[in-house]
Tab-separated table of C-alpha atoms and ligand atoms in Angstrom:
chain	number	residue	atom	x	y	z
A	1	MET	CA	-16.455	14.465	-31.642
A	2	HIS	CA	-20.115	13.733	-31.581
A	3	ALA	CA	-22.317	15.899	-29.651
A	4	ASN	CA	-23.413	12.834	-27.403
A	5	GLU	CA	-19.728	12.069	-26.641
A	6	ALA	CA	-19.031	15.546	-25.492
A	7	VAL	CA	-22.055	15.404	-22.936
A	8	ALA	CA	-20.676	11.902	-21.949
A	9	ARG	CA	-17.214	13.186	-21.394
A	10	VAL	CA	-18.560	15.915	-19.277
A	11	GLN	CA	-20.416	13.799	-17.090
A	12	ARG	CA	-17.362	11.571	-16.242
A	13	MET	CA	-15.991	11.542	-13.043
A	14	ARG	CA	-12.551	13.095	-12.750
A	15	VAL	CA	-10.217	11.533	-10.237
A	16	LEU	CA	-6.566	12.683	-9.459
A	17	VAL	CA	-4.396	9.952	-8.756
A	18	ALA	CA	-1.239	10.803	-6.900
A	19	LEU	CA	1.619	7.929	-7.169
A	20	GLY	CA	4.100	7.550	-4.430
A	21	GLY	CA	7.578	6.323	-4.513
A	22	ASN	CA	6.670	2.729	-4.571
A	23	ALA	CA	5.030	3.440	-7.849
A	24	LEU	CA	8.230	4.372	-9.446
A	25	THR	CA	10.910	2.223	-7.796
A	26	ALA	CA	11.422	-1.660	-6.945
A	27	ASP	CA	10.139	-2.561	-3.638
A	28	ASP	CA	13.499	-2.685	-2.103
A	29	GLY	CA	13.978	1.127	-3.474
A	30	SER	CA	15.938	0.309	-6.180
A	31	ALA	CA	15.988	3.044	-8.941
A	32	GLY	CA	17.533	1.796	-12.083
A	33	PRO	CA	15.838	2.368	-15.406
A	34	GLY	CA	14.517	-1.196	-15.517
A	35	ASP	CA	13.313	-0.949	-11.888
A	36	GLN	CA	11.600	2.108	-12.697
A	37	ILE	CA	9.955	1.155	-15.788
A	38	SER	CA	8.679	-2.149	-14.069
A	39	ALA	CA	7.208	-0.291	-11.243
A	40	ALA	CA	5.394	2.120	-13.660
A	41	GLU	CA	4.132	-0.685	-15.449
A	42	ALA	CA	2.585	-2.369	-12.291
A	43	ALA	CA	1.140	1.065	-11.212
A	44	MET	CA	-0.343	1.853	-14.789
A	45	ALA	CA	-2.004	-1.297	-14.972
A	46	SER	CA	-4.063	-0.132	-11.611
A	47	VAL	CA	-4.388	3.216	-13.132
A	48	ALA	CA	-5.795	1.434	-16.340
A	49	GLU	CA	-8.571	-0.270	-14.339
A	50	LEU	CA	-9.709	2.885	-13.246
A	51	ILE	CA	-9.972	4.494	-16.902
A	52	VAL	CA	-11.468	1.051	-18.150
A	53	GLU	CA	-14.115	1.986	-15.797
A	54	GLY	CA	-15.200	5.142	-17.480
A	55	VAL	CA	-13.266	7.464	-15.124
A	56	ASP	CA	-11.439	10.247	-16.330
A	57	VAL	CA	-7.765	10.359	-14.803
A	58	VAL	CA	-5.093	12.876	-14.124
A	59	ILE	CA	-2.028	11.420	-12.492
A	60	THR	CA	0.722	13.201	-10.260
A	61	HIS	CA	3.849	11.401	-9.038
A	62	GLY	CA	6.681	11.845	-6.528
A	63	ASN	CA	10.380	11.954	-7.431
A	64	GLY	CA	12.412	11.629	-4.447
A	65	PRO	CA	14.723	8.801	-5.659
A	66	GLN	CA	15.041	10.101	-8.994
A	67	VAL	CA	16.212	13.611	-7.794
A	68	GLY	CA	18.260	11.970	-5.398
A	69	ASN	CA	20.027	10.177	-8.269
A	70	LEU	CA	20.709	13.340	-10.304
A	71	LEU	CA	22.010	15.138	-6.966
A	72	VAL	CA	24.986	12.279	-6.984
A	73	LYS	CA	25.643	12.873	-10.729
A	74	ASN	CA	25.816	16.390	-9.948
A	75	GLU	CA	28.291	16.022	-6.931
A	76	LEU	CA	30.416	13.289	-9.012
A	77	SER	CA	31.002	15.370	-11.979
A	78	ALA	CA	30.799	18.968	-10.751
A	79	SER	CA	34.580	19.504	-11.745
A	80	VAL	CA	33.557	18.330	-15.359
A	81	VAL	CA	30.035	19.607	-16.165
A	82	PRO	CA	28.327	22.138	-14.022
A	83	PRO	CA	25.958	21.106	-11.617
A	84	VAL	CA	22.468	21.992	-12.447
A	85	PRO	CA	19.763	23.464	-9.547
A	86	LEU	CA	17.182	21.552	-7.738
A	87	ASP	CA	14.539	23.261	-9.980
A	88	TRP	CA	15.888	21.859	-12.938
A	89	CYS	CA	16.279	18.163	-11.462
A	90	GLY	CA	12.543	18.626	-10.882
A	91	ALA	CA	11.635	19.508	-14.546
A	92	GLN	CA	14.059	16.609	-15.722
A	93	THR	CA	12.147	14.027	-13.654
A	94	GLN	CA	8.933	15.235	-14.791
A	95	ALA	CA	9.840	14.655	-18.269
A	96	THR	CA	11.501	11.277	-17.900
A	97	LEU	CA	8.826	9.840	-15.431
A	98	GLY	CA	6.105	11.354	-17.238
A	99	PHE	CA	7.635	9.701	-20.215
A	100	ILE	CA	7.759	6.322	-18.721
A	101	LEU	CA	4.383	6.314	-17.173
A	102	VAL	CA	2.385	7.185	-20.322
A	103	ASN	CA	4.173	4.537	-22.161
A	104	ALA	CA	3.271	2.120	-19.668
A	105	LEU	CA	-0.493	3.418	-19.553
A	106	GLU	CA	-0.681	3.329	-23.205
A	107	GLN	CA	0.397	-0.156	-23.459
A	108	SER	CA	-1.941	-1.147	-20.390
A	109	LEU	CA	-4.839	0.000	-21.967
A	110	ALA	CA	-4.033	-1.310	-25.526
A	111	GLU	CA	-3.905	-4.698	-23.715
A	112	GLN	CA	-7.680	-4.154	-22.890
A	113	GLY	CA	-8.438	-2.852	-26.140
A	114	VAL	CA	-8.791	0.852	-24.865
A	115	ARG	CA	-7.213	3.801	-26.773
A	116	ARG	CA	-6.751	7.059	-24.899
A	117	SER	CA	-4.420	9.881	-25.641
A	118	THR	CA	-1.864	10.788	-22.982
A	119	ALA	CA	0.076	14.005	-22.188
A	120	VAL	CA	2.846	15.266	-20.036
A	121	ILE	CA	3.068	18.782	-18.717
A	122	VAL	CA	6.167	20.225	-17.257
A	123	THR	CA	4.172	22.016	-14.475
A	124	ARG	CA	5.409	24.799	-12.556
A	125	THR	CA	4.146	25.461	-8.898
A	126	ARG	CA	4.247	29.028	-7.594
A	127	VAL	CA	5.308	29.497	-3.970
A	128	ASP	CA	5.716	32.626	-1.852
A	129	ARG	CA	9.127	34.266	-1.768
A	130	ASP	CA	8.710	35.020	1.810
A	131	ASP	CA	7.457	31.642	2.719
A	132	PRO	CA	8.973	30.466	6.298
A	133	GLY	CA	10.286	27.497	4.463
A	134	PHE	CA	12.959	29.273	3.078
A	135	ALA	CA	14.415	30.618	6.275
A	136	LYS	CA	14.214	27.237	7.823
A	137	PRO	CA	15.155	24.660	5.316
A	138	SER	CA	13.893	21.141	6.822
A	139	LYS	CA	13.478	18.761	3.892
A	140	PRO	CA	16.441	16.050	3.850
A	141	ILE	CA	17.330	15.150	-0.023
A	142	GLY	CA	20.096	13.363	-1.360
A	143	ARG	CA	22.621	10.736	0.009
A	144	TYR	CA	24.250	10.895	3.320
A	145	LEU	CA	27.893	12.325	2.941
A	146	THR	CA	30.738	12.373	5.038
A	147	ARG	CA	31.491	15.607	7.111
A	148	ASP	CA	34.545	16.768	4.533
A	149	ASP	CA	32.243	16.286	1.756
A	150	ALA	CA	29.387	18.004	3.209
A	151	VAL	CA	31.935	21.118	4.262
A	152	ALA	CA	33.055	21.221	0.447
A	153	LEU	CA	29.298	21.694	-0.639
A	154	MET	CA	28.430	24.072	2.259
A	155	ASP	CA	31.240	26.149	0.784
A	156	HIS	CA	29.108	26.598	-2.366
A	157	GLY	CA	25.894	27.717	-0.420
A	158	GLN	CA	24.344	24.083	0.237
A	159	ARG	CA	22.978	23.637	3.919
A	160	PHE	CA	23.866	20.316	5.469
A	161	GLU	CA	22.687	19.061	8.642
A	162	ASP	CA	24.688	16.418	11.184
A	163	ARG	CA	22.410	13.276	11.305
A	164	GLY	CA	25.078	11.469	13.506
A	165	GLU	CA	26.145	7.715	12.640
A	166	ARG	CA	24.778	8.134	9.093
A	167	GLY	CA	26.495	10.976	8.134
A	168	TRP	CA	25.449	14.496	6.695
A	169	ARG	CA	22.303	14.986	4.892
A	170	ARG	CA	21.335	18.220	2.628
A	171	VAL	CA	18.447	20.056	3.548
A	172	VAL	CA	16.530	22.329	1.382
A	173	PRO	CA	13.321	24.643	1.843
A	174	SER	CA	9.794	22.977	1.434
A	175	PRO	CA	7.432	25.963	0.882
A	176	GLU	CA	3.885	25.636	0.672
A	177	PRO	CA	2.540	25.202	-2.813
A	178	ARG	CA	0.263	28.333	-3.584
A	179	GLU	CA	-0.681	27.776	-7.228
A	180	ILE	CA	-0.251	25.153	-9.712
A	181	LEU	CA	0.582	27.730	-12.689
A	182	ASP	CA	-0.032	25.004	-15.808
A	183	ALA	CA	-3.384	23.753	-14.235
A	184	GLY	CA	-5.069	25.606	-17.035
A	185	VAL	CA	-3.751	23.311	-19.901
A	186	VAL	CA	-4.080	20.408	-17.717
A	187	SER	CA	-7.664	21.011	-17.548
A	188	ILE	CA	-8.106	21.812	-21.141
A	189	LEU	CA	-6.546	18.489	-22.164
A	190	ALA	CA	-8.509	16.618	-19.402
A	191	ASP	CA	-11.630	18.040	-20.888
A	192	GLN	CA	-10.650	16.884	-24.314
A	193	GLY	CA	-10.379	13.264	-23.008
A	194	TYR	CA	-6.455	13.170	-22.564
A	195	VAL	CA	-4.867	11.375	-19.728
A	196	VAL	CA	-2.469	13.921	-18.222
A	197	VAL	CA	0.391	13.430	-16.208
A	198	ALA	CA	1.082	16.700	-14.137
A	199	ALA	CA	2.850	18.470	-11.190
A	200	GLY	CA	5.235	15.755	-11.043
A	201	GLY	CA	7.658	16.020	-7.723
A	202	GLY	CA	5.042	18.604	-6.520
A	203	GLY	CA	5.818	20.705	-9.672
A	204	VAL	CA	8.837	22.915	-10.370
A	205	PRO	CA	8.898	25.530	-7.613
A	206	VAL	CA	8.974	29.013	-8.999
A	207	VAL	CA	8.495	32.335	-7.179
A	208	ARG	CA	6.932	35.524	-8.860
A	209	GLU	CA	9.506	38.399	-9.002
A	210	PRO	CA	8.402	41.872	-8.212
A	211	ASP	CA	8.338	42.557	-11.845
A	212	GLY	CA	6.162	39.556	-12.660
A	213	THR	CA	8.633	37.278	-13.987
A	214	LEU	CA	9.108	33.717	-12.762
A	215	ARG	CA	12.135	32.265	-11.107
A	216	GLY	CA	12.911	28.799	-10.346
A	217	VAL	CA	13.974	28.362	-6.831
A	218	GLU	CA	16.303	25.535	-4.909
A	219	ALA	CA	13.563	23.691	-3.165
A	220	VAL	CA	11.072	20.938	-3.194
A	221	ILE	CA	7.497	20.791	-2.876
A	222	ASP	CA	5.503	17.948	-1.257
A	223	LYS	CA	3.881	15.989	-3.766
A	224	ASP	CA	0.630	15.434	-1.846
A	225	LEU	CA	-0.085	18.788	-0.846
A	226	ALA	CA	0.693	20.066	-4.731
A	227	ALA	CA	-1.605	17.047	-5.601
A	228	ALA	CA	-4.674	18.598	-3.428
A	229	LEU	CA	-4.192	21.909	-4.900
A	230	LEU	CA	-4.063	20.517	-8.488
A	231	ALA	CA	-7.156	18.463	-7.872
A	232	ARG	CA	-9.078	21.402	-6.533
A	233	SER	CA	-7.855	23.770	-9.701
A	234	LEU	CA	-9.351	21.056	-11.808
A	235	LYS	CA	-12.563	20.519	-9.879
A	236	ALA	CA	-11.571	16.820	-9.675
A	237	ASP	CA	-14.475	14.617	-8.031
A	238	ARG	CA	-11.981	12.658	-5.995
A	239	LEU	CA	-8.541	12.884	-4.774
A	240	VAL	CA	-6.736	9.616	-4.598
A	241	ILE	CA	-3.332	9.161	-2.713
A	242	ALA	CA	-1.888	6.022	-3.908
A	243	THR	CA	0.769	4.663	-1.641
A	244	ASP	CA	2.419	1.293	-0.181
A	245	VAL	CA	-0.107	0.957	2.324
A	246	ASP	CA	-3.940	0.404	2.476
A	247	ASN	CA	-5.056	2.667	4.918
A	248	ALA	CA	-3.885	5.609	7.283
A	249	VAL	CA	-3.796	3.682	10.607
A	250	ILE	CA	-4.034	5.180	13.938
A	251	GLY	CA	-1.803	3.610	16.664
A	252	TYR	CA	0.554	2.685	13.681
A	253	GLY	CA	3.076	0.182	14.817
A	254	THR	CA	1.687	-0.738	18.180
A	255	PRO	CA	-0.577	-3.540	19.366
A	256	ASP	CA	-3.538	-0.999	19.068
A	257	ALA	CA	-3.258	-0.038	15.330
A	258	LYS	CA	-6.382	0.503	13.672
A	259	PRO	CA	-6.877	1.298	10.077
A	260	LEU	CA	-9.326	3.943	9.396
A	261	GLY	CA	-11.867	3.562	6.894
A	262	GLU	CA	-14.368	6.425	6.505
A	263	VAL	CA	-13.768	9.557	8.696
A	264	SER	CA	-14.774	12.820	8.571
A	265	VAL	CA	-12.519	15.687	8.024
A	266	ALA	CA	-12.708	16.909	11.694
A	267	GLU	CA	-12.029	13.227	12.841
A	268	ALA	CA	-8.940	13.067	10.511
A	269	ARG	CA	-7.548	16.609	11.846
A	270	ARG	CA	-8.106	15.253	15.265
A	271	TYR	CA	-5.871	12.198	14.801
A	272	ALA	CA	-3.537	14.182	12.976
A	273	ASP	CA	-3.286	16.617	16.008
A	274	GLU	CA	-2.802	13.769	18.139
A	275	GLY	CA	0.293	12.713	16.316
A	276	HIS	CA	-0.731	9.542	14.499
A	277	PHE	CA	0.762	10.050	11.480
A	278	GLY	CA	4.309	10.154	10.362
A	279	SER	CA	5.368	13.785	9.754
A	280	GLY	CA	7.460	13.023	6.401
A	281	SER	CA	5.155	10.211	5.196
A	282	MET	CA	1.590	9.575	6.140
A	283	GLY	CA	1.192	13.328	7.667
A	284	PRO	CA	1.277	15.209	4.447
A	285	LYS	CA	-1.083	12.802	2.667
A	286	VAL	CA	-3.653	13.334	5.473
A	287	GLU	CA	-2.998	17.086	5.446
A	288	ALA	CA	-3.493	16.817	1.538
A	289	VAL	CA	-6.641	14.833	1.715
A	290	CYS	CA	-8.313	17.118	4.339
A	291	ARG	CA	-7.103	20.397	2.475
A	292	PHE	CA	-8.803	18.743	-0.782
A	293	VAL	CA	-12.148	17.713	1.103
A	294	GLU	CA	-12.402	20.820	2.777
A	295	SER	CA	-12.070	23.188	-0.390
A	296	ALA	CA	-13.857	20.774	-2.591
A	297	GLY	CA	-16.488	19.281	-0.550
A	298	ARG	CA	-15.843	16.059	-2.212
A	299	PRO	CA	-14.229	12.832	-0.484
A	300	GLY	CA	-10.335	12.334	-0.458
A	301	VAL	CA	-8.980	8.565	-0.076
A	302	ILE	CA	-5.529	7.085	0.942
A	303	THR	CA	-5.035	3.689	-0.306
A	304	SER	CA	-2.674	1.144	-1.895
A	305	LEU	CA	-2.229	1.177	-5.902
A	306	SER	CA	-3.811	-1.955	-6.034
A	307	ASN	CA	-6.975	-0.760	-4.652
A	308	ILE	CA	-7.607	2.614	-6.291
A	309	VAL	CA	-10.803	1.590	-8.262
A	310	ALA	CA	-12.462	0.269	-4.700
A	311	GLY	CA	-10.964	3.463	-3.141
A	312	VAL	CA	-12.707	5.761	-5.627
A	313	ARG	CA	-16.024	4.009	-4.690
A	314	GLY	CA	-15.467	4.486	-1.250
A	315	GLU	CA	-14.969	0.702	-0.361
A	316	SER	CA	-11.642	0.459	0.298
A	317	GLY	CA	-8.657	2.564	2.123
A	318	THR	CA	-9.202	5.622	4.105
A	319	VAL	CA	-11.952	7.959	2.865
A	320	VAL	CA	-12.110	11.298	4.037
A	321	VAL	CA	-15.648	12.939	3.625
A	322	PRO	CA	-16.957	16.346	4.670
A	323	ASN	CA	-17.927	16.940	8.165
A	324	GLY	CA	-21.803	15.747	8.359
B	1	ADP	P1	4.743	7.687	-1.057
B	1	ADP	O1	6.220	7.145	-1.614
B	1	ADP	O2	3.814	6.905	-1.149
B	1	ADP	O3	4.333	9.094	-0.733
B	1	ADP	P2	5.557	7.281	2.002
B	1	ADP	O4	6.736	6.313	2.163
B	1	ADP	O5	5.920	8.961	2.087
B	1	ADP	O6	4.860	7.175	0.688
B	1	ADP	O7	4.341	7.250	3.001
B	1	ADP	C1	3.709	5.977	3.386
B	1	ADP	C2	4.357	5.180	4.417
B	1	ADP	O8	3.762	6.302	5.316
B	1	ADP	C3	4.019	3.879	4.783
B	1	ADP	O9	4.582	3.063	3.944
B	1	ADP	C4	4.206	3.859	6.133
B	1	ADP	O10	5.274	3.284	6.608
B	1	ADP	C5	4.181	5.516	6.795
B	1	ADP	N1	3.423	5.745	7.859
B	1	ADP	C6	3.565	6.488	8.855
B	1	ADP	N2	2.625	6.835	9.686
B	1	ADP	C7	1.543	6.084	9.247
B	1	ADP	C8	0.187	5.788	9.770
B	1	ADP	N3	-0.471	6.356	10.732
B	1	ADP	N4	-0.548	4.893	8.763
B	1	ADP	C9	0.144	4.492	7.804
B	1	ADP	N5	1.134	4.508	7.404
B	1	ADP	C10	2.076	5.432	7.934
B	2	MG	MG1	7.540	5.487	0.236
């Protein structure tokens, strides 16, 4: 590497892009291999635009539908092949999604005559052994089951909730992400010019045992909250949460709906306290962006995938900025 090139690299803006479900499944939620590849291609065309602009990008992503599919396979084949735990499902989907994302990204970049090396890191996220989430599993995952099927799995220690008409749904702990354990290698690769995919699905949840060893746990980590932590660990200049709406909206779904443009952290938190954001959807995104802005002192953006370049410039989406 030429010395000037090294300087140019260090000065490039670093952006962590967190991709939501719509970047990895069809619009109607279909998640066959072809659907996932097509969605990844569309998403990576947007990410490629950012890279072509000269931005250093690190990518993270959700994995809900993909883990859902693995859980169904676990259920249906349990008498033939031993079911694998949720942390294994997380690691497996990081690998598969990482693979299709970097393939799609390299293809998009090549179409524009740009060559960048890519890497996918199987990433562990440490959570606390005594996180209150473990005592009170709350995150619904997988498909709805009949009572009898749910009871059979409850006999194996899984927890289900009766969701009325639709059936029974498994609930698992969703502990707070405390540390992205593999952030160091992500940082080194990003410094070297690699486009890295990391902490997919919020990272594989692990706890540290008293003897110092790490153990995977049956839990899921919110990918937006993990993204905030990863962005801070990487000293990213921006956290961009790319989803299927252009803005966080107050009065969402009401006649008074108002999309938020630039807001301070204090304003964003006030709207969150007033209950404007869906608890399993927009809520964690706003919380993640607020945490990043508070800890890094840099803006965080919530926008749609197709608007990420303008979002990074602060010209589109909901841009949360430090208090004035
Ligand atoms: P992703 O899969 O990208 O993580 P989610 O589906 O979890 O996205 O969250 C995005 C969704 O949040 C939007 O499609 C919208 O339906 C929902 N949502 C809930 N509250 C709001 C709000 N106040 N403003 C905008 N979107 C909201
Ligand atoms: Mg979604």
